[in-house]
PDB file of C-alpha atoms in Angstrom:
ATOM      1  CA  UNK A  15       8.116-104.489  77.933  1.00 53.00           C
ATOM      2  CA  UNK A  16       5.001-106.287  76.632  1.00 54.00           C
ATOM      3  CA  UNK A  17       4.501-106.153  72.858  1.00 60.00           C
ATOM      4  CA  UNK A  18       1.266-104.445  71.816  1.00 58.00           C
ATOM      5  CA  UNK A  19      -0.047-107.529  69.993  1.00 65.00           C
ATOM      6  CA  UNK A  20       0.656-109.674  73.099  1.00 86.00           C
ATOM      7  CA  UNK A  21      -1.298-107.423  75.465  1.00 93.00           C
ATOM      8  CA  UNK A  22      -4.613-108.587  76.890  1.00 95.00           C
ATOM      9  CA  UNK A  23      -7.422-106.659  75.193  1.00 97.00           C
ATOM     10  CA  UNK A  24      -9.726-105.093  77.742  1.00 97.00           C
ATOM     11  CA  UNK A  25     -13.093-103.330  77.839  1.00 98.00           C
ATOM     12  CA  UNK A  26     -14.353-101.261  80.739  1.00 98.00           C
ATOM     13  CA  UNK A  27     -17.960-101.785  81.764  1.00 97.00           C
ATOM     14  CA  UNK A  28     -19.302 -98.296  82.282  1.00 96.00           C
ATOM     15  CA  UNK A  29     -18.956 -95.072  80.336  1.00 95.00           C
ATOM     16  CA  UNK A  30     -19.108 -92.501  83.103  1.00 93.00           C
ATOM     17  CA  UNK A  31     -16.624 -90.578  85.215  1.00 94.00           C
ATOM     18  CA  UNK A  32     -15.240 -93.568  87.102  1.00 94.00           C
ATOM     19  CA  UNK A  33     -14.743 -95.400  83.789  1.00 96.00           C
ATOM     20  CA  UNK A  34     -12.438 -92.570  82.722  1.00 96.00           C
ATOM     21  CA  UNK A  35     -10.526 -92.968  85.992  1.00 95.00           C
ATOM     22  CA  UNK A  36     -10.152 -96.720  85.453  1.00 97.00           C
ATOM     23  CA  UNK A  37      -8.994 -96.050  81.868  1.00 97.00           C
ATOM     24  CA  UNK A  38      -6.181 -94.028  83.401  1.00 97.00           C
ATOM     25  CA  UNK A  39      -5.281 -97.016  85.615  1.00 96.00           C
ATOM     26  CA  UNK A  40      -5.238 -99.282  82.553  1.00 97.00           C
ATOM     27  CA  UNK A  41      -2.807 -96.915  80.821  1.00 96.00           C
ATOM     28  CA  UNK A  42      -0.328 -97.524  83.659  1.00 96.00           C
ATOM     29  CA  UNK A  43      -0.483-101.330  83.427  1.00 95.00           C
ATOM     30  CA  UNK A  44       1.613-102.707  80.567  1.00 93.00           C
ATOM     31  CA  UNK A  45      -0.193-106.012  80.156  1.00 94.00           C
ATOM     32  CA  UNK A  46      -3.522-104.447  79.063  1.00 95.00           C
ATOM     33  CA  UNK A  47      -4.712-102.710  75.919  1.00 97.00           C
ATOM     34  CA  UNK A  48      -7.965-100.808  76.395  1.00 97.00           C
ATOM     35  CA  UNK A  49     -10.152-101.194  73.300  1.00 97.00           C
ATOM     36  CA  UNK A  50     -13.424 -99.618  74.446  1.00 97.00           C
ATOM     37  CA  UNK A  51     -16.171 -99.072  76.969  1.00 98.00           C
ATOM     38  CA  UNK A  52     -19.456-100.914  77.511  1.00 97.00           C
ATOM     39  CA  UNK A  53     -22.720 -99.068  78.235  1.00 95.00           C
ATOM     40  CA  UNK A  54     -25.862-100.667  79.604  1.00 91.00           C
ATOM     41  CA  UNK A  55     -28.195 -97.796  80.504  1.00 90.00           C
ATOM     42  CA  UNK A  56     -27.960 -94.935  77.997  1.00 90.00           C
ATOM     43  CA  UNK A  57     -27.841 -96.418  74.495  1.00 91.00           C
ATOM     44  CA  UNK A  58     -27.264 -92.959  72.965  1.00 91.00           C
ATOM     45  CA  UNK A  59     -23.723 -92.979  74.465  1.00 92.00           C
ATOM     46  CA  UNK A  60     -22.894 -95.714  71.916  1.00 92.00           C
ATOM     47  CA  UNK A  61     -23.088 -93.139  69.118  1.00 94.00           C
ATOM     48  CA  UNK A  62     -20.126 -91.273  70.625  1.00 94.00           C
ATOM     49  CA  UNK A  63     -16.584 -92.128  71.649  1.00 96.00           C
ATOM     50  CA  UNK A  64     -15.073 -91.861  75.098  1.00 96.00           C
ATOM     51  CA  UNK A  65     -11.378 -91.024  75.293  1.00 97.00           C
ATOM     52  CA  UNK A  66     -11.273 -91.662  71.518  1.00 97.00           C
ATOM     53  CA  UNK A  67     -12.472 -95.253  71.998  1.00 97.00           C
ATOM     54  CA  UNK A  68     -15.815 -96.808  71.014  1.00 97.00           C
ATOM     55  CA  UNK A  69     -18.692 -97.225  73.452  1.00 97.00           C
ATOM     56  CA  UNK A  70     -20.343-100.610  72.880  1.00 96.00           C
ATOM     57  CA  UNK A  71     -23.895-101.533  73.891  1.00 97.00           C
ATOM     58  CA  UNK A  72     -23.952-104.368  76.449  1.00 96.00           C
ATOM     59  CA  UNK A  73     -25.970-106.694  74.181  1.00 95.00           C
ATOM     60  CA  UNK A  74     -23.160-106.540  71.601  1.00 94.00           C
ATOM     61  CA  UNK A  75     -20.256-107.610  73.843  1.00 93.00           C
ATOM     62  CA  UNK A  76     -20.641-111.319  73.106  1.00 91.00           C
ATOM     63  CA  UNK A  77     -18.680-110.679  69.899  1.00 92.00           C
ATOM     64  CA  UNK A  78     -15.669-109.806  72.098  1.00 92.00           C
ATOM     65  CA  UNK A  79     -15.734-112.826  74.426  1.00 90.00           C
ATOM     66  CA  UNK A  80     -13.062-114.839  72.620  1.00 91.00           C
ATOM     67  CA  UNK A  81     -10.353-112.168  72.569  1.00 93.00           C
ATOM     68  CA  UNK A  82     -11.233-109.623  75.232  1.00 95.00           C
ATOM     69  CA  UNK A  83     -11.726-109.431  79.003  1.00 97.00           C
ATOM     70  CA  UNK A  84     -13.462-106.846  81.126  1.00 97.00           C
ATOM     71  CA  UNK A  85     -13.343-104.845  84.307  1.00 97.00           C
ATOM     72  CA  UNK A  86     -16.348-103.018  85.751  1.00 97.00           C
ATOM     73  CA  UNK A  87     -16.041 -99.310  86.541  1.00 96.00           C
ATOM     74  CA  UNK A  88     -19.545 -98.732  87.881  1.00 94.00           C
ATOM     75  CA  UNK A  89     -19.624 -97.662  91.507  1.00 84.00           C
ATOM     76  CA  UNK A  90     -23.378 -97.893  92.089  1.00 84.00           C
ATOM     77  CA  UNK A  91     -25.524-100.780  93.345  1.00 80.00           C
ATOM     78  CA  UNK A  92     -26.373-101.476  89.667  1.00 85.00           C
ATOM     79  CA  UNK A  93     -22.848-102.884  89.260  1.00 90.00           C
ATOM     80  CA  UNK A  94     -23.805-106.460  90.186  1.00 94.00           C
ATOM     81  CA  UNK A  95     -26.569-106.702  87.574  1.00 94.00           C
ATOM     82  CA  UNK A  96     -24.342-105.200  84.878  1.00 95.00           C
ATOM     83  CA  UNK A  97     -21.564-107.688  85.671  1.00 96.00           C
ATOM     84  CA  UNK A  98     -24.012-110.597  85.684  1.00 96.00           C
ATOM     85  CA  UNK A  99     -25.287-109.506  82.270  1.00 96.00           C
ATOM     86  CA  UNK A 100     -21.731-109.347  80.869  1.00 96.00           C
ATOM     87  CA  UNK A 101     -20.913-112.766  82.351  1.00 96.00           C
ATOM     88  CA  UNK A 102     -24.011-114.251  80.711  1.00 96.00           C
ATOM     89  CA  UNK A 103     -22.717-112.913  77.370  1.00 96.00           C
ATOM     90  CA  UNK A 104     -19.355-114.640  77.842  1.00 95.00           C
ATOM     91  CA  UNK A 105     -17.154-111.825  79.160  1.00 96.00           C
ATOM     92  CA  UNK A 106     -14.630-112.834  81.809  1.00 96.00           C
ATOM     93  CA  UNK A 107     -13.063-110.342  84.187  1.00 97.00           C
ATOM     94  CA  UNK A 108      -9.530-109.393  85.152  1.00 97.00           C
ATOM     95  CA  UNK A 109      -8.357-108.334  88.583  1.00 97.00           C
ATOM     96  CA  UNK A 110      -6.628-104.988  88.218  1.00 97.00           C
ATOM     97  CA  UNK A 111      -3.935-103.775  90.607  1.00 97.00           C
ATOM     98  CA  UNK A 112      -2.594-100.293  89.910  1.00 97.00           C
ATOM     99  CA  UNK A 113       1.226-100.169  90.151  1.00 96.00           C
ATOM    100  CA  UNK A 114       0.858 -97.481  92.837  1.00 96.00           C
ATOM    101  CA  UNK A 115      -1.019 -99.855  95.170  1.00 97.00           C
ATOM    102  CA  UNK A 116       0.565-102.128  97.763  1.00 97.00           C
ATOM    103  CA  UNK A 117      -0.893-105.624  98.043  1.00 97.00           C
ATOM    104  CA  UNK A 118       0.562-108.253 100.344  1.00 97.00           C
ATOM    105  CA  UNK A 119       1.704-111.446  98.661  1.00 97.00           C
ATOM    106  CA  UNK A 120      -0.471-113.321 101.171  1.00 97.00           C
ATOM    107  CA  UNK A 121      -3.660-111.419 100.247  1.00 97.00           C
ATOM    108  CA  UNK A 122      -6.295-113.093  98.071  1.00 96.00           C
ATOM    109  CA  UNK A 123      -8.157-111.007  95.483  1.00 97.00           C
ATOM    110  CA  UNK A 124     -11.357-112.072  93.741  1.00 97.00           C
ATOM    111  CA  UNK A 125     -12.069-111.852  90.025  1.00 97.00           C
ATOM    112  CA  UNK A 126     -12.861-108.383  88.691  1.00 97.00           C
ATOM    113  CA  UNK A 127     -11.522-106.500  91.698  1.00 97.00           C
ATOM    114  CA  UNK A 128      -9.955-103.046  91.169  1.00 97.00           C
ATOM    115  CA  UNK A 129      -7.176-101.901  93.500  1.00 97.00           C
ATOM    116  CA  UNK A 130      -6.598 -98.172  92.953  1.00 95.00           C
ATOM    117  CA  UNK A 131      -3.407 -96.138  93.397  1.00 95.00           C
ATOM    118  CA  UNK A 132      -2.430 -95.576  97.002  1.00 94.00           C
ATOM    119  CA  UNK A 133      -4.517 -98.482  98.290  1.00 95.00           C
ATOM    120  CA  UNK A 134      -2.847-100.806 100.791  1.00 94.00           C
ATOM    121  CA  UNK A 135      -3.989-104.384 101.338  1.00 95.00           C
ATOM    122  CA  UNK A 136      -2.243-106.058 104.270  1.00 94.00           C
ATOM    123  CA  UNK A 137      -1.290-109.667 105.010  1.00 94.00           C
ATOM    124  CA  UNK A 138      -3.758-112.573 104.933  1.00 94.00           C
ATOM    125  CA  UNK A 139      -6.588-110.364 103.701  1.00 93.00           C
ATOM    126  CA  UNK A 140      -9.337-111.811 101.498  1.00 93.00           C
ATOM    127  CA  UNK A 141     -11.015-109.470  99.033  1.00 94.00           C
ATOM    128  CA  UNK A 142     -14.126-110.733  97.214  1.00 94.00           C
ATOM    129  CA  UNK A 143     -15.007-110.502  93.532  1.00 96.00           C
ATOM    130  CA  UNK A 144     -15.744-107.184  91.812  1.00 96.00           C
ATOM    131  CA  UNK A 145     -14.643-105.114  94.792  1.00 95.00           C
ATOM    132  CA  UNK A 146     -13.479-101.531  94.235  1.00 94.00           C
ATOM    133  CA  UNK A 147     -10.818-100.248  96.622  1.00 94.00           C
ATOM    134  CA  UNK A 148     -10.567 -96.558  95.798  1.00 92.00           C
ATOM    135  CA  UNK A 149      -7.532 -94.313  96.195  1.00 91.00           C
ATOM    136  CA  UNK A 150      -6.071 -94.368  99.683  1.00 89.00           C
ATOM    137  CA  UNK A 151      -8.067 -97.370 100.919  1.00 92.00           C
ATOM    138  CA  UNK A 152      -6.270 -98.993 103.844  1.00 91.00           C
ATOM    139  CA  UNK A 153      -7.255-102.590 104.488  1.00 92.00           C
ATOM    140  CA  UNK A 154      -5.674-104.116 107.586  1.00 90.00           C
ATOM    141  CA  UNK A 155      -4.349-107.633 108.040  1.00 90.00           C
ATOM    142  CA  UNK A 156      -6.668-110.653 108.270  1.00 91.00           C
ATOM    143  CA  UNK A 157      -9.673-108.709 106.988  1.00 91.00           C
ATOM    144  CA  UNK A 158     -12.337-110.258 104.771  1.00 91.00           C
ATOM    145  CA  UNK A 159     -14.315-108.098 102.315  1.00 92.00           C
ATOM    146  CA  UNK A 160     -17.303-109.592 100.500  1.00 91.00           C
ATOM    147  CA  UNK A 161     -18.212-109.397  96.811  1.00 93.00           C
ATOM    148  CA  UNK A 162     -19.321-106.126  95.130  1.00 93.00           C
ATOM    149  CA  UNK A 163     -18.122-103.859  97.945  1.00 92.00           C
ATOM    150  CA  UNK A 164     -16.889-100.333  97.194  1.00 90.00           C
ATOM    151  CA  UNK A 165     -14.469 -98.945  99.778  1.00 88.00           C
ATOM    152  CA  UNK A 166     -13.208 -95.408  99.892  1.00 78.00           C
ATOM    153  CA  UNK A 167     -11.076 -93.858 102.543  1.00 71.00           C
ATOM    154  CA  UNK A 168     -11.801 -90.194 101.870  1.00 54.00           C
ATOM    155  CA  UNK A 169     -14.498 -88.012 100.282  1.00 48.00           C
ATOM    156  CA  UNK A 170     -15.264 -88.838  96.657  1.00 48.00           C
ATOM    157  CA  UNK A 171     -13.228 -87.395  93.788  1.00 47.00           C
ATOM    158  CA  UNK A 172     -16.110 -85.722  91.974  1.00 47.00           C
ATOM    159  CA  UNK A 173     -17.490 -82.328  92.891  1.00 47.00           C
ATOM    160  CA  UNK A 174     -16.390 -79.533  95.148  1.00 44.00           C
ATOM    161  CA  UNK A 175     -16.115 -79.282  98.896  1.00 43.00           C
ATOM    162  CA  UNK A 176     -17.717 -76.060 100.040  1.00 42.00           C
ATOM    163  CA  UNK A 177     -19.992 -73.679  98.224  1.00 44.00           C
ATOM    164  CA  UNK A 178     -17.445 -71.176  96.986  1.00 45.00           C
ATOM    165  CA  UNK A 179     -13.681 -71.269  97.023  1.00 47.00           C
ATOM    166  CA  UNK A 180     -12.392 -69.810 100.261  1.00 47.00           C
ATOM    167  CA  UNK A 181     -15.722 -70.076 102.094  1.00 46.00           C
ATOM    168  CA  UNK A 182     -16.724 -72.941 104.364  1.00 45.00           C
ATOM    169  CA  UNK A 183     -20.176 -74.515 103.953  1.00 49.00           C
ATOM    170  CA  UNK A 184     -22.741 -72.933 106.288  1.00 50.00           C
ATOM    171  CA  UNK A 185     -22.932 -76.020 108.499  1.00 50.00           C
ATOM    172  CA  UNK A 186     -19.225 -75.662 109.316  1.00 47.00           C
ATOM    173  CA  UNK A 187     -19.283 -71.948 110.123  1.00 45.00           C
ATOM    174  CA  UNK A 188     -19.654 -70.539 113.612  1.00 51.00           C
ATOM    175  CA  UNK A 189     -22.916 -68.647 114.042  1.00 58.00           C
ATOM    176  CA  UNK A 190     -22.592 -64.890 114.399  1.00 56.00           C
ATOM    177  CA  UNK A 191     -23.914 -63.045 117.457  1.00 60.00           C
ATOM    178  CA  UNK A 192     -27.382 -62.821 115.858  1.00 57.00           C
ATOM    179  CA  UNK A 193     -27.426 -66.584 115.083  1.00 57.00           C
ATOM    180  CA  UNK A 194     -26.784 -66.311 111.336  1.00 54.00           C
ATOM    181  CA  UNK A 195     -24.009 -68.189 109.606  1.00 48.00           C
TER     182      UNK A 195
END
């Protein structure tokens, strides 16, 4: 077991729903201690806590550069700019592999990559920097994935499939005799 004072302090870039998911991943990895979240769009989020931890404005993260590393939990195209901003302020990034993922010992993972639970990365695969492999991602052998790619195997985790429980969306229903769904 890793002593608490020996753990690598970590901040998560992002303060949205996926950041909460990544915080859960961090809680399963003994070597990290999550100390907060970093916001770069909505400054008002910095006046609140997220999961009882502070939300820090991006311009203030340089004070953490000597004792803290980061991982980016932003799944939008804005991720690259946010990461570049954090890098320019001195933050370095960890590569995070959830204990429920399977990664071949011959795979290569870039800096800042997140491998989620249930993901499988096969032999001789090269994954770029700041890639997000979501739950259930299956990456075959000898595959190369570039930087800043988000891969998900199944529909996203947020929201609801269908309009009401027990009723299929109209597009999936067979039309009735009069053409209505």
